[in-house]
């Protein structure tokens, strides 16, 4: 997997996670009695934060190491798969 593909994958994950996070916040307003929604919302936010940190770290690797078209090390790819 190239760095470009890896970054796109992380961006897609972050997008899906952020959408779920926002939907969860809406659901919490609609159903304030559902106490599980607060936990669910927090999990989505944590997941988004994780994606954002990984994205930034990989961007730094690309800036330091070379090209978006280079193959990402397998340990980096495996570390980004949830």
mmCIF file of N, CA and C in Angstrom:
data_model
loop_
_atom_site.group_PDB
_atom_site.id
_atom_site.type_symbol
_atom_site.label_atom_id
_atom_site.label_comp_id
_atom_site.label_asym_id
_atom_site.label_seq_id
_atom_site.Cartn_x
_atom_site.Cartn_y
_atom_site.Cartn_z
ATOM 1 N N UNK A 1 0.861 -1.174 0.000
ATOM 2 C CA UNK A 1 0.000 0.000 0.000
ATOM 3 C C UNK A 1 0.906 1.235 0.000
ATOM 4 N N UNK A 2 0.588 2.172 -0.870
ATOM 5 C CA UNK A 2 1.384 3.396 -0.918
ATOM 6 C C UNK A 2 0.939 4.351 0.196
ATOM 7 N N UNK A 3 1.792 5.329 0.470
ATOM 8 C CA UNK A 3 1.422 6.338 1.457
ATOM 9 C C UNK A 3 0.134 7.052 1.050
ATOM 10 N N UNK A 4 0.000 7.311 -0.245
ATOM 11 C CA UNK A 4 -1.200 7.994 -0.737
ATOM 12 C C UNK A 4 -2.457 7.171 -0.447
ATOM 13 N N UNK A 5 -2.398 5.869 -0.721
ATOM 14 C CA UNK A 5 -3.538 4.991 -0.459
ATOM 15 C C UNK A 5 -3.826 4.906 1.039
ATOM 16 N N UNK A 6 -2.765 4.854 1.829
ATOM 17 C CA UNK A 6 -2.925 4.783 3.279
ATOM 18 C C UNK A 6 -3.573 6.054 3.823
ATOM 19 N N UNK A 7 -3.117 7.201 3.339
ATOM 20 C CA UNK A 7 -3.717 8.470 3.776
ATOM 21 C C UNK A 7 -5.176 8.563 3.355
ATOM 22 N N UNK A 8 -5.477 8.104 2.153
ATOM 23 C CA UNK A 8 -6.875 8.129 1.691
ATOM 24 C C UNK A 8 -7.735 7.220 2.549
ATOM 25 N N UNK A 9 -7.203 6.067 2.902
ATOM 26 C CA UNK A 9 -7.929 5.138 3.763
ATOM 27 C C UNK A 9 -8.213 5.765 5.132
ATOM 28 N N UNK A 10 -7.213 6.411 5.699
ATOM 29 C CA UNK A 10 -7.409 7.083 6.992
ATOM 30 C C UNK A 10 -8.406 8.232 6.883
ATOM 31 N N UNK A 11 -8.341 8.962 5.781
ATOM 32 C CA UNK A 11 -9.286 10.064 5.576
ATOM 33 C C UNK A 11 -10.717 9.527 5.470
ATOM 34 N N UNK A 12 -10.879 8.417 4.777
ATOM 35 C CA UNK A 12 -12.205 7.798 4.655
ATOM 36 C C UNK A 12 -12.717 7.323 6.017
ATOM 37 N N UNK A 13 -11.829 6.689 6.790
ATOM 38 C CA UNK A 13 -12.212 6.237 8.132
ATOM 39 C C UNK A 13 -12.620 7.421 9.005
ATOM 40 N N UNK A 14 -11.833 8.484 8.946
ATOM 41 C CA UNK A 14 -12.115 9.667 9.768
ATOM 42 C C UNK A 14 -13.447 10.295 9.362
ATOM 43 N N UNK A 15 -13.712 10.338 8.075
ATOM 44 C CA UNK A 15 -14.968 10.903 7.580
ATOM 45 C C UNK A 15 -16.169 10.110 8.080
ATOM 46 N N UNK A 16 -16.087 8.788 7.977
ATOM 47 C CA UNK A 16 -17.179 7.937 8.445
ATOM 48 C C UNK A 16 -17.368 8.068 9.950
ATOM 49 N N UNK A 17 -16.251 8.096 10.647
ATOM 50 C CA UNK A 17 -16.304 8.184 12.103
ATOM 51 C C UNK A 17 -16.877 9.529 12.548
ATOM 52 N N UNK A 18 -16.473 10.602 11.872
ATOM 53 C CA UNK A 18 -16.970 11.928 12.254
ATOM 54 C C UNK A 18 -18.464 12.053 11.956
ATOM 55 N N UNK A 19 -18.896 11.477 10.848
ATOM 56 C CA UNK A 19 -20.333 11.484 10.543
ATOM 57 C C UNK A 19 -21.123 10.735 11.611
ATOM 58 N N UNK A 20 -20.592 9.584 12.022
ATOM 59 C CA UNK A 20 -21.248 8.805 13.080
ATOM 60 C C UNK A 20 -21.254 9.580 14.399
ATOM 61 N N UNK A 21 -20.164 10.278 14.673
ATOM 62 C CA UNK A 21 -20.070 11.113 15.876
ATOM 63 C C UNK A 21 -21.159 12.196 15.881
ATOM 64 N N UNK A 22 -21.285 12.900 14.760
ATOM 65 C CA UNK A 22 -22.301 13.954 14.676
ATOM 66 C C UNK A 22 -23.714 13.380 14.777
ATOM 67 N N UNK A 23 -23.949 12.239 14.139
ATOM 68 C CA UNK A 23 -25.262 11.597 14.223
ATOM 69 C C UNK A 23 -25.558 11.188 15.658
ATOM 70 N N UNK A 24 -24.540 10.713 16.351
ATOM 71 C CA UNK A 24 -24.706 10.316 17.743
ATOM 72 C C UNK A 24 -25.054 11.514 18.618
ATOM 73 N N UNK A 25 -24.452 12.664 18.317
ATOM 74 C CA UNK A 25 -24.784 13.878 19.067
ATOM 75 C C UNK A 25 -26.238 14.276 18.814
ATOM 76 N N UNK A 26 -26.688 14.152 17.575
ATOM 77 C CA UNK A 26 -28.090 14.441 17.243
ATOM 78 C C UNK A 26 -29.008 13.478 17.983
ATOM 79 N N UNK A 27 -28.653 12.192 17.949
ATOM 80 C CA UNK A 27 -29.456 11.177 18.635
ATOM 81 C C UNK A 27 -29.548 11.453 20.129
ATOM 82 N N UNK A 28 -28.467 11.953 20.710
ATOM 83 C CA UNK A 28 -28.456 12.262 22.144
ATOM 84 C C UNK A 28 -29.425 13.395 22.468
ATOM 85 N N UNK A 29 -29.592 14.323 21.547
ATOM 86 C CA UNK A 29 -30.555 15.421 21.754
ATOM 87 C C UNK A 29 -31.980 14.904 21.597
ATOM 88 N N UNK A 30 -32.167 14.026 20.637
ATOM 89 C CA UNK A 30 -33.498 13.477 20.385
ATOM 90 C C UNK A 30 -33.930 12.533 21.507
ATOM 91 N N UNK A 31 -32.979 11.763 22.029
ATOM 92 C CA UNK A 31 -33.280 10.766 23.067
ATOM 93 C C UNK A 31 -32.409 11.007 24.301
ATOM 94 N N UNK A 32 -32.692 12.063 25.035
ATOM 95 C CA UNK A 32 -31.831 12.392 26.185
ATOM 96 C C UNK A 32 -31.846 11.340 27.301
ATOM 97 N N UNK A 33 -32.837 10.479 27.330
ATOM 98 C CA UNK A 33 -32.921 9.449 28.362
ATOM 99 C C UNK A 33 -32.002 8.250 28.083
ATOM 100 N N UNK A 34 -31.509 8.141 26.858
ATOM 101 C CA UNK A 34 -30.637 7.022 26.488
ATOM 102 C C UNK A 34 -29.212 7.317 26.967
ATOM 103 N N UNK A 35 -28.832 6.714 28.071
ATOM 104 C CA UNK A 35 -27.525 6.995 28.680
ATOM 105 C C UNK A 35 -26.370 6.373 27.887
ATOM 106 N N UNK A 36 -26.656 5.399 27.047
ATOM 107 C CA UNK A 36 -25.596 4.787 26.252
ATOM 108 C C UNK A 36 -25.104 5.698 25.133
ATOM 109 N N UNK A 37 -25.925 6.638 24.730
ATOM 110 C CA UNK A 37 -25.537 7.535 23.639
ATOM 111 C C UNK A 37 -24.338 8.400 24.002
ATOM 112 N N UNK A 38 -24.242 8.811 25.249
ATOM 113 C CA UNK A 38 -23.090 9.621 25.662
ATOM 114 C C UNK A 38 -21.800 8.823 25.516
ATOM 115 N N UNK A 39 -21.822 7.566 25.911
ATOM 116 C CA UNK A 39 -20.640 6.709 25.757
ATOM 117 C C UNK A 39 -20.308 6.487 24.289
ATOM 118 N N UNK A 40 -21.341 6.250 23.508
ATOM 119 C CA UNK A 40 -21.165 6.030 22.081
ATOM 120 C C UNK A 40 -20.566 7.275 21.416
ATOM 121 N N UNK A 41 -21.062 8.431 21.783
ATOM 122 C CA UNK A 41 -20.556 9.686 21.240
ATOM 123 C C UNK A 41 -19.085 9.858 21.598
ATOM 124 N N UNK A 42 -18.734 9.557 22.819
ATOM 125 C CA UNK A 42 -17.348 9.669 23.270
ATOM 126 C C UNK A 42 -16.442 8.704 22.498
ATOM 127 N N UNK A 43 -16.916 7.513 22.230
ATOM 128 C CA UNK A 43 -16.132 6.538 21.472
ATOM 129 C C UNK A 43 -15.881 7.026 20.047
ATOM 130 N N UNK A 44 -16.892 7.605 19.434
ATOM 131 C CA UNK A 44 -16.705 8.148 18.086
ATOM 132 C C UNK A 44 -15.707 9.296 18.096
ATOM 133 N N UNK A 45 -15.794 10.157 19.090
ATOM 134 C CA UNK A 45 -14.862 11.280 19.180
ATOM 135 C C UNK A 45 -13.436 10.775 19.374
ATOM 136 N N UNK A 46 -13.261 9.780 20.238
ATOM 137 C CA UNK A 46 -11.938 9.196 20.458
ATOM 138 C C UNK A 46 -11.402 8.555 19.183
ATOM 139 N N UNK A 47 -12.272 7.881 18.456
ATOM 140 C CA UNK A 47 -11.869 7.271 17.191
ATOM 141 C C UNK A 47 -11.435 8.307 16.178
ATOM 142 N N UNK A 48 -12.162 9.409 16.116
ATOM 143 C CA UNK A 48 -11.793 10.485 15.197
ATOM 144 C C UNK A 48 -10.447 11.076 15.585
ATOM 145 N N UNK A 49 -10.232 11.291 16.876
ATOM 146 C CA UNK A 49 -8.948 11.820 17.346
ATOM 147 C C UNK A 49 -7.803 10.884 16.978
ATOM 148 N N UNK A 50 -8.021 9.576 17.127
ATOM 149 C CA UNK A 50 -7.005 8.588 16.787
ATOM 150 C C UNK A 50 -6.658 8.680 15.299
ATOM 151 N N UNK A 51 -7.695 8.749 14.436
ATOM 152 C CA UNK A 51 -7.463 8.870 12.998
ATOM 153 C C UNK A 51 -6.680 10.126 12.662
ATOM 154 N N UNK A 52 -7.036 11.220 13.286
ATOM 155 C CA UNK A 52 -6.373 12.490 13.004
ATOM 156 C C UNK A 52 -4.894 12.442 13.391
ATOM 157 N N UNK A 53 -4.582 11.829 14.526
ATOM 158 C CA UNK A 53 -3.188 11.713 14.959
ATOM 159 C C UNK A 53 -2.392 10.828 14.007
ATOM 160 N N UNK A 54 -2.959 9.704 13.605
ATOM 161 C CA UNK A 54 -2.284 8.803 12.663
ATOM 162 C C UNK A 54 -2.075 9.495 11.326
ATOM 163 N N UNK A 55 -3.076 10.224 10.878
ATOM 164 C CA UNK A 55 -2.979 10.944 9.606
ATOM 165 C C UNK A 55 -1.814 11.931 9.653
ATOM 166 N N UNK A 56 -1.730 12.705 10.745
ATOM 167 C CA UNK A 56 -0.648 13.676 10.901
ATOM 168 C C UNK A 56 0.716 13.016 10.963
ATOM 169 N N UNK A 57 0.808 11.888 11.655
ATOM 170 C CA UNK A 57 2.082 11.173 11.766
ATOM 171 C C UNK A 57 2.535 10.650 10.407
ATOM 172 N N UNK A 58 1.601 10.138 9.624
ATOM 173 C CA UNK A 58 1.965 9.603 8.313
ATOM 174 C C UNK A 58 2.323 10.729 7.354
ATOM 175 N N UNK A 59 1.630 11.842 7.446
ATOM 176 C CA UNK A 59 2.004 13.000 6.625
ATOM 177 C C UNK A 59 3.427 13.446 6.935
ATOM 178 N N UNK A 60 3.796 13.441 8.208
ATOM 179 C CA UNK A 60 5.154 13.807 8.601
ATOM 180 C C UNK A 60 6.167 12.827 8.015
ATOM 181 N N UNK A 61 5.820 11.526 8.001
ATOM 182 C CA UNK A 61 6.709 10.523 7.401
ATOM 183 C C UNK A 61 6.934 10.825 5.925
ATOM 184 N N UNK A 62 5.862 11.154 5.237
ATOM 185 C CA UNK A 62 5.967 11.437 3.805
ATOM 186 C C UNK A 62 6.838 12.673 3.577
ATOM 187 N N UNK A 63 6.654 13.689 4.374
ATOM 188 C CA UNK A 63 7.456 14.909 4.223
ATOM 189 C C UNK A 63 8.928 14.626 4.465
ATOM 190 N N UNK A 64 9.221 13.747 5.413
ATOM 191 C CA UNK A 64 10.615 13.439 5.744
ATOM 192 C C UNK A 64 11.235 12.404 4.806
ATOM 193 N N UNK A 65 10.457 11.432 4.366
ATOM 194 C CA UNK A 65 11.012 10.273 3.660
ATOM 195 C C UNK A 65 10.905 10.334 2.146
ATOM 196 N N UNK A 66 9.995 11.096 1.624
ATOM 197 C CA UNK A 66 9.935 11.084 0.175
ATOM 198 C C UNK A 66 8.585 11.334 -0.427
ATOM 199 N N UNK A 67 8.105 10.358 -1.153
ATOM 200 C CA UNK A 67 6.966 10.543 -2.047
ATOM 201 C C UNK A 67 5.705 9.843 -1.561
ATOM 202 N N UNK A 68 4.568 10.395 -1.947
ATOM 203 C CA UNK A 68 3.284 9.760 -1.666
ATOM 204 C C UNK A 68 3.147 8.419 -2.375
ATOM 205 N N UNK A 69 3.905 8.242 -3.454
ATOM 206 C CA UNK A 69 3.814 7.009 -4.230
ATOM 207 C C UNK A 69 4.719 5.898 -3.703
ATOM 208 N N UNK A 70 5.531 6.186 -2.678
ATOM 209 C CA UNK A 70 6.364 5.149 -2.063
ATOM 210 C C UNK A 70 5.479 4.190 -1.278
ATOM 211 N N UNK A 71 5.940 2.964 -1.148
ATOM 212 C CA UNK A 71 5.215 1.981 -0.342
ATOM 213 C C UNK A 71 5.406 2.283 1.132
ATOM 214 N N UNK A 72 4.320 2.256 1.864
ATOM 215 C CA UNK A 72 4.381 2.457 3.307
ATOM 216 C C UNK A 72 4.865 1.162 3.953
ATOM 217 N N UNK A 73 5.691 1.274 4.987
ATOM 218 C CA UNK A 73 6.147 0.058 5.680
ATOM 219 C C UNK A 73 4.953 -0.743 6.215
ATOM 220 N N UNK A 74 5.087 -2.051 6.198
ATOM 221 C CA UNK A 74 3.985 -2.925 6.598
ATOM 222 C C UNK A 74 3.546 -2.666 8.041
ATOM 223 N N UNK A 75 4.511 -2.383 8.921
ATOM 224 C CA UNK A 75 4.141 -2.126 10.332
ATOM 225 C C UNK A 75 3.309 -0.855 10.455
ATOM 226 N N UNK A 76 3.542 0.126 9.615
ATOM 227 C CA UNK A 76 2.747 1.359 9.634
ATOM 228 C C UNK A 76 1.341 1.074 9.121
ATOM 229 N N UNK A 77 1.254 0.312 8.056
ATOM 230 C CA UNK A 77 -0.055 -0.044 7.496
ATOM 231 C C UNK A 77 -0.852 -0.838 8.522
ATOM 232 N N UNK A 78 -0.217 -1.830 9.148
ATOM 233 C CA UNK A 78 -0.918 -2.660 10.128
ATOM 234 C C UNK A 78 -1.369 -1.842 11.335
ATOM 235 N N UNK A 79 -0.585 -0.849 11.714
ATOM 236 C CA UNK A 79 -0.916 -0.017 12.870
ATOM 237 C C UNK A 79 -2.131 0.882 12.604
ATOM 238 N N UNK A 80 -2.425 1.137 11.347
ATOM 239 C CA UNK A 80 -3.553 2.024 11.031
ATOM 240 C C UNK A 80 -4.846 1.261 10.785
ATOM 241 N N UNK A 81 -4.774 -0.050 10.714
ATOM 242 C CA UNK A 81 -5.971 -0.857 10.479
ATOM 243 C C UNK A 81 -6.671 -1.113 11.793
ATOM 244 N N UNK A 82 -7.931 -0.806 11.857
ATOM 245 C CA UNK A 82 -8.713 -0.994 13.086
ATOM 246 C C UNK A 82 -9.445 -2.306 13.040
#
